[in-house]
Coordinates of C-alpha atoms in Angstrom, one line a residue:
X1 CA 184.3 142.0 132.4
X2 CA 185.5 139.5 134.7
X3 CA 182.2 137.6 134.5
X4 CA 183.2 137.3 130.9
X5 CA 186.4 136.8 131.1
X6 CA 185.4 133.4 133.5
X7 CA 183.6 132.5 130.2
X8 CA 185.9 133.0 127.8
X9 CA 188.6 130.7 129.5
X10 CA 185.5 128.0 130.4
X11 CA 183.9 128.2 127.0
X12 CA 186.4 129.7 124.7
X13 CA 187.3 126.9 123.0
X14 CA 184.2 126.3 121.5
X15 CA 184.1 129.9 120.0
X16 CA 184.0 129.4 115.6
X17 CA 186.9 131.7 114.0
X18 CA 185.7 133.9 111.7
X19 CA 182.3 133.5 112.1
X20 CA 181.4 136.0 109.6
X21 CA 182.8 134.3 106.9
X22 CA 179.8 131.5 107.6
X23 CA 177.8 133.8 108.1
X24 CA 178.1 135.8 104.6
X25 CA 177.5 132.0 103.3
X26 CA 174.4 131.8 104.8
X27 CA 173.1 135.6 103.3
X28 CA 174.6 134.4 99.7
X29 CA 172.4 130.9 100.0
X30 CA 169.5 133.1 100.9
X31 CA 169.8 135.2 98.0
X32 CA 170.0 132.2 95.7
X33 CA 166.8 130.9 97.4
X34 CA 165.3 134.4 97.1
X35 CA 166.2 134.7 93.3
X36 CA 164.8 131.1 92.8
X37 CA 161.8 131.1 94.5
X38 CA 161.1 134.3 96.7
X39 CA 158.0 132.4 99.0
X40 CA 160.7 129.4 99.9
X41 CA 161.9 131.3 102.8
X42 CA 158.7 132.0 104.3
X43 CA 157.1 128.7 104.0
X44 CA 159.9 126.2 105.0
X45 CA 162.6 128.4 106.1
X46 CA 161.4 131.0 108.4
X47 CA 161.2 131.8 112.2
X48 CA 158.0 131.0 112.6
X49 CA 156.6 129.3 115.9
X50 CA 153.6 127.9 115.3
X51 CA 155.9 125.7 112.9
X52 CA 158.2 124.6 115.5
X53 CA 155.8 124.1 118.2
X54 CA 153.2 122.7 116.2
X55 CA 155.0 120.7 113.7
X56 CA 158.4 120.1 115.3
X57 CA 160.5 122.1 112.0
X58 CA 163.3 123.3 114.8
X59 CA 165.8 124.0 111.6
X60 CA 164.0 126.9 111.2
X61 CA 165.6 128.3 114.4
X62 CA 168.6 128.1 112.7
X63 CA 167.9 129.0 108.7
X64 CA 166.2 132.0 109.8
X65 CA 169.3 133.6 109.1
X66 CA 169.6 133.1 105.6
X67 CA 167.2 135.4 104.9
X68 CA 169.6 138.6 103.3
X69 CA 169.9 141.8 104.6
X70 CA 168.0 143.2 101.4
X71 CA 164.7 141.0 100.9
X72 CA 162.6 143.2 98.6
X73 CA 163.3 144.6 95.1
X74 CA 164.1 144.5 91.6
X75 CA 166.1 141.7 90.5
X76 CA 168.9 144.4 89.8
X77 CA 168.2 146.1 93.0
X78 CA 168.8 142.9 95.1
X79 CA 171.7 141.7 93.5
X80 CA 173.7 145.4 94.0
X81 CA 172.3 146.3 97.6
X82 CA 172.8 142.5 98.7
X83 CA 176.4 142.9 97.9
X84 CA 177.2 146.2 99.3
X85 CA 175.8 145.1 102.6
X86 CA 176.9 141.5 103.1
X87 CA 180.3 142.9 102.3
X88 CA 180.0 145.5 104.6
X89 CA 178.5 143.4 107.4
X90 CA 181.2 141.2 106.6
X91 CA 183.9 143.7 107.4
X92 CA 182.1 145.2 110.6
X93 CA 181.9 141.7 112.0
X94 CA 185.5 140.6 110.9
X95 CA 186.7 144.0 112.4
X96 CA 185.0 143.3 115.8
X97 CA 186.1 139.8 116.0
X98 CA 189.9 141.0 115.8
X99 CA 189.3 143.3 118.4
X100 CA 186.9 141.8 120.7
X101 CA 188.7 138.3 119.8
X102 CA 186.8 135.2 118.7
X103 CA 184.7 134.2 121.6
X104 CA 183.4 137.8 122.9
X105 CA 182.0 138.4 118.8
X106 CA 180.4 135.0 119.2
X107 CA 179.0 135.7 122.5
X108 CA 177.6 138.8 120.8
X109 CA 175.8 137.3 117.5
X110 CA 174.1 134.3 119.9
X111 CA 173.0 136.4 121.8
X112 CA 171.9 138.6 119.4
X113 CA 170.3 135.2 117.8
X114 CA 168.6 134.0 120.8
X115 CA 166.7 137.4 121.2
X116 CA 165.4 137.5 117.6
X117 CA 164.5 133.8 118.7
X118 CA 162.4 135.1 121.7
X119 CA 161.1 138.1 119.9
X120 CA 159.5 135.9 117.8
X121 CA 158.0 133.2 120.7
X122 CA 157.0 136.4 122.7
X123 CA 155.1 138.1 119.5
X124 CA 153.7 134.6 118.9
X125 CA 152.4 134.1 122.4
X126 CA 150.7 137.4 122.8
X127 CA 149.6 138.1 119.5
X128 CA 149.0 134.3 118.1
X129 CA 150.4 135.1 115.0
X130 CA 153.8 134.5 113.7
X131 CA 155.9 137.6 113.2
X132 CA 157.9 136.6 109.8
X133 CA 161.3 138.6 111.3
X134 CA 164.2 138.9 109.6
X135 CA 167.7 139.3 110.2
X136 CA 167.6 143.2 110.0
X137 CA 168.1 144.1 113.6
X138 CA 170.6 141.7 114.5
X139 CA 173.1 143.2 111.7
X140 CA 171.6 146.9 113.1
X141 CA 173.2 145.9 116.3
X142 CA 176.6 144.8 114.2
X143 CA 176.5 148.2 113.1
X144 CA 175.5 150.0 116.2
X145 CA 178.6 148.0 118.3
X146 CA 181.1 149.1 115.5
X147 CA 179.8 152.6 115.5
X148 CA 180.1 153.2 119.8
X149 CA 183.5 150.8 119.3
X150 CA 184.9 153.0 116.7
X151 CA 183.0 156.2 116.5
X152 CA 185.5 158.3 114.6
X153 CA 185.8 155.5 111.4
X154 CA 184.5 157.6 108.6
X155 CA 182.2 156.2 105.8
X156 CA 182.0 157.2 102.8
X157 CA 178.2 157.6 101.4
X158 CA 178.1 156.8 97.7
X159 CA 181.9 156.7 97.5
X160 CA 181.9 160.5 98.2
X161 CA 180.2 162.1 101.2
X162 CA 182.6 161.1 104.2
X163 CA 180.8 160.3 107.5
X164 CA 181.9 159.3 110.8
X165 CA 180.5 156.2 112.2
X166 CA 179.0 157.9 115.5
X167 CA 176.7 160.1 113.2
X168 CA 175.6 157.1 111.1
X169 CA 174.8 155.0 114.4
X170 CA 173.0 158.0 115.8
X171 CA 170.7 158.4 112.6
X172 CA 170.2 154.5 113.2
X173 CA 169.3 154.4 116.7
X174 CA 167.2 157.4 116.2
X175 CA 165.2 155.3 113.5
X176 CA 165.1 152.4 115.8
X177 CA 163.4 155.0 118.4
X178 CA 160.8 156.6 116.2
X179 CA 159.8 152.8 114.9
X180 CA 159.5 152.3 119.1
X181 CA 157.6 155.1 119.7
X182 CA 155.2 155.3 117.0
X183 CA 154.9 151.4 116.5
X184 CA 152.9 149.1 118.0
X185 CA 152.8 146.8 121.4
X186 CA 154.6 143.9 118.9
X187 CA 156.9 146.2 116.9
X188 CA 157.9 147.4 120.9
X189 CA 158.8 144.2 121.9
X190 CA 160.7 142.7 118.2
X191 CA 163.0 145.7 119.1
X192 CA 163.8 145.8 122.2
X193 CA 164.2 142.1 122.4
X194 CA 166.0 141.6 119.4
X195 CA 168.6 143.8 120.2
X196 CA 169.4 142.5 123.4
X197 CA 173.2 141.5 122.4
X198 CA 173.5 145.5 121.8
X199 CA 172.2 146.4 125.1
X200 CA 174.4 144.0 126.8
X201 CA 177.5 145.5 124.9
X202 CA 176.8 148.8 126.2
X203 CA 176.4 147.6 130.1
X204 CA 179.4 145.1 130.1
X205 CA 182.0 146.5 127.3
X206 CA 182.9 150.4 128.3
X207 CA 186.7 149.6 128.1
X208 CA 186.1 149.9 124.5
X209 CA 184.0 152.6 124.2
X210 CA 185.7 156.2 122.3
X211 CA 189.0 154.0 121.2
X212 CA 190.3 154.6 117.7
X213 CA 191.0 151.2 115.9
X214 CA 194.9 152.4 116.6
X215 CA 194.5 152.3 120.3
X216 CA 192.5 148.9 120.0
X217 CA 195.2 147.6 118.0
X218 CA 197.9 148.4 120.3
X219 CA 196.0 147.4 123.5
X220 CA 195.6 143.9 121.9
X221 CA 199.2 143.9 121.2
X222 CA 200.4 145.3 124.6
X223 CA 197.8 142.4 126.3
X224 CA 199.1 139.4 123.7
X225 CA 203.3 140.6 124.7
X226 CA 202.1 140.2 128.5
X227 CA 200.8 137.1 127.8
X228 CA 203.5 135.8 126.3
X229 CA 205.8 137.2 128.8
X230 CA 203.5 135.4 131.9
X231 CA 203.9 131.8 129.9
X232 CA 207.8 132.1 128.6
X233 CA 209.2 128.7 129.1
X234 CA 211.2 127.6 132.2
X235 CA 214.6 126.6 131.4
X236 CA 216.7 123.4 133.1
X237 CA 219.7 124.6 132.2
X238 CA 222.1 127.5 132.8
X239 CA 225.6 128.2 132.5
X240 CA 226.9 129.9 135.9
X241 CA 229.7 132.1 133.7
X242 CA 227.4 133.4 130.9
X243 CA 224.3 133.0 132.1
X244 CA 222.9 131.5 128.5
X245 CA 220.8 128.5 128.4
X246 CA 219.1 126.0 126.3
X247 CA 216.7 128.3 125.0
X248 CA 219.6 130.4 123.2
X249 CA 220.7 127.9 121.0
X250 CA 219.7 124.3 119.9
X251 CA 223.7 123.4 119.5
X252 CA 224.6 124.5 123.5
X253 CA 225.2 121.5 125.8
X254 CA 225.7 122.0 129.3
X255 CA 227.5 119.9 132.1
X256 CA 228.1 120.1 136.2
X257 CA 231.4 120.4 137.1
X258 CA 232.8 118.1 139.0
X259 CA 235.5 119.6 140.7
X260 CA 233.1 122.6 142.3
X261 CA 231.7 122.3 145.1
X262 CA 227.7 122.9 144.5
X263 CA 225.6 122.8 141.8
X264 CA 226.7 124.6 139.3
X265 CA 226.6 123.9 135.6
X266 CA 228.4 125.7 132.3
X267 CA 227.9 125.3 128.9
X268 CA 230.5 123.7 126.4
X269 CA 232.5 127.2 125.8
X270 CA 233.2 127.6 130.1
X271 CA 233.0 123.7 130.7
X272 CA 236.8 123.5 131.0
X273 CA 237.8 126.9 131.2
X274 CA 235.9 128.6 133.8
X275 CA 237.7 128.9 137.7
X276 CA 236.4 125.9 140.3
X277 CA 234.0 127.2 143.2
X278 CA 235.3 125.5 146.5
X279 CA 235.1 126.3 150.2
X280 CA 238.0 128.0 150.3
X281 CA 237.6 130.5 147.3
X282 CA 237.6 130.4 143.6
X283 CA 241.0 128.2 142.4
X284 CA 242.0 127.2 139.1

């Protein structure tokens, strides 16, 4: 964590605020291509390498991602699934953002990115053939992060059935498994690679693992109040009766005393009415 901590403070200002929201965007404008002409995608759009390599399109390294989480359908089926999971990928994401904070959840979806990225090159460099992948492991690994961050947060399948998060992330990993175990040498590599943002969460992010979104919440609050706490503004003045300074009022003014011997200042309610400090003892 300190490695990414270094990060955050070199880097973290280039982090983009709810990225999700931009994200969603992207997944809407994909549906709209989809709905308007479905083969768009895959020939101008698409992570394809022989493209880039060949023919220099590098945008497609980029709007590979507007390709939406549901690709294949009915018209009717598109539009309701689409919605149910851009809106739910939108919540996971927005969720681990607050928790994680900005820069850590964009660390997580480049990364997550990059290995779809190299998925692609490597399938393309052994095989010769472009792999058309979508963007359906990198929101599996949205989900699988929320479900190890938050493993008791129950779903509710159809709007009825309630299920906790662990079970659902278990029945997902143990898809992603059988897919490994019973695909091929390519299928191997696409998943292992593209979820390498997962399996860095898992080695470098154990402080969250088991906490209720309570316990996150409060962690974040305890670690913003000793913030604060470390930055609190140094004062210049203080009054040597009360003790209150400039920060306690905008109306205090505060002068040295010219009959005391020493530094000592007072504000306008002990200017002329507190006792002198000289050599020999407090006078009046």
């Amino acid at each position: 964590m300190n490695f990414l901590n270094k990060m955050e403070r070199k880097f973290g200002r280039f982090a983009i605020p709810n990225l999700m929201y931009y994200i969603v965007v992207m997944y809407i404008a994909g549906f709209v291509i989809r709905m308007i002409n479905p083969m768009f995608y895959y020939y101008y759009l698409s992570l394809a390498p022989s493209a880039i390599i060949h023919k220099f399109q590098f945008w497609r390294l980029v709007t590979f991602l507007l390709y939406p989480p549901v690709g294949s359908g009915s018209t009717l089926t598109l539009l309701i699934f689409n919605f149910f999971m851009i809106s739910l990928y939108y919540s996971l994401g927005s969720t681990l953002e607050r928790i994680w904070g900005t820069f850590r959840f964009n660390l997580y979806f480049l990364i997550g990115v990059l290995g779809n990225i190299l998925a692609a090159f490597l399938l393309y460099g052994i095989t010769g053939t472009d792999y058309v992948l979508s963007t359906q492991y990198l929101n599996a690994s949205l989900f699988l992060a929320f479900a190890v961050t938050f493993p008791e947060m129950q779903f509710y399948l159809y709007g009825l059935l309630p299920v906790k998060a662990k079970w659902l992330g278990i029945f997902d990993g143990a898809i992603f498994l059988l897919n490994f175990i019973i695909g091929n040498g390519a299928k191997r590599v696409e998943i292992v690679v593209s979820l390498l943002n997962f399996l860095l969460f898992l080695a470098l992010s154990r402080n969250y693992k088991g906490m209720s979104p309570k316990q996150m919440h409060v962690k974040k609050e305890f670690k913003t109040k000793i913030k604060a706490a470390s930055t609190t503004k140094k004062t210049n003045h203080r009054c040597a009766v009360c003790g209150r300074t400039e920060l306690d009022g905008e109306d205090l003014e505060f002068r040295y005393c010219s009959k005391c011997e020493g530094s000592y200042e007072y504000c306008q309610d002990h200017l002329y009415t507190h006792k002198h400090v000289t050599k020999a003892g407090m006078n009046e």
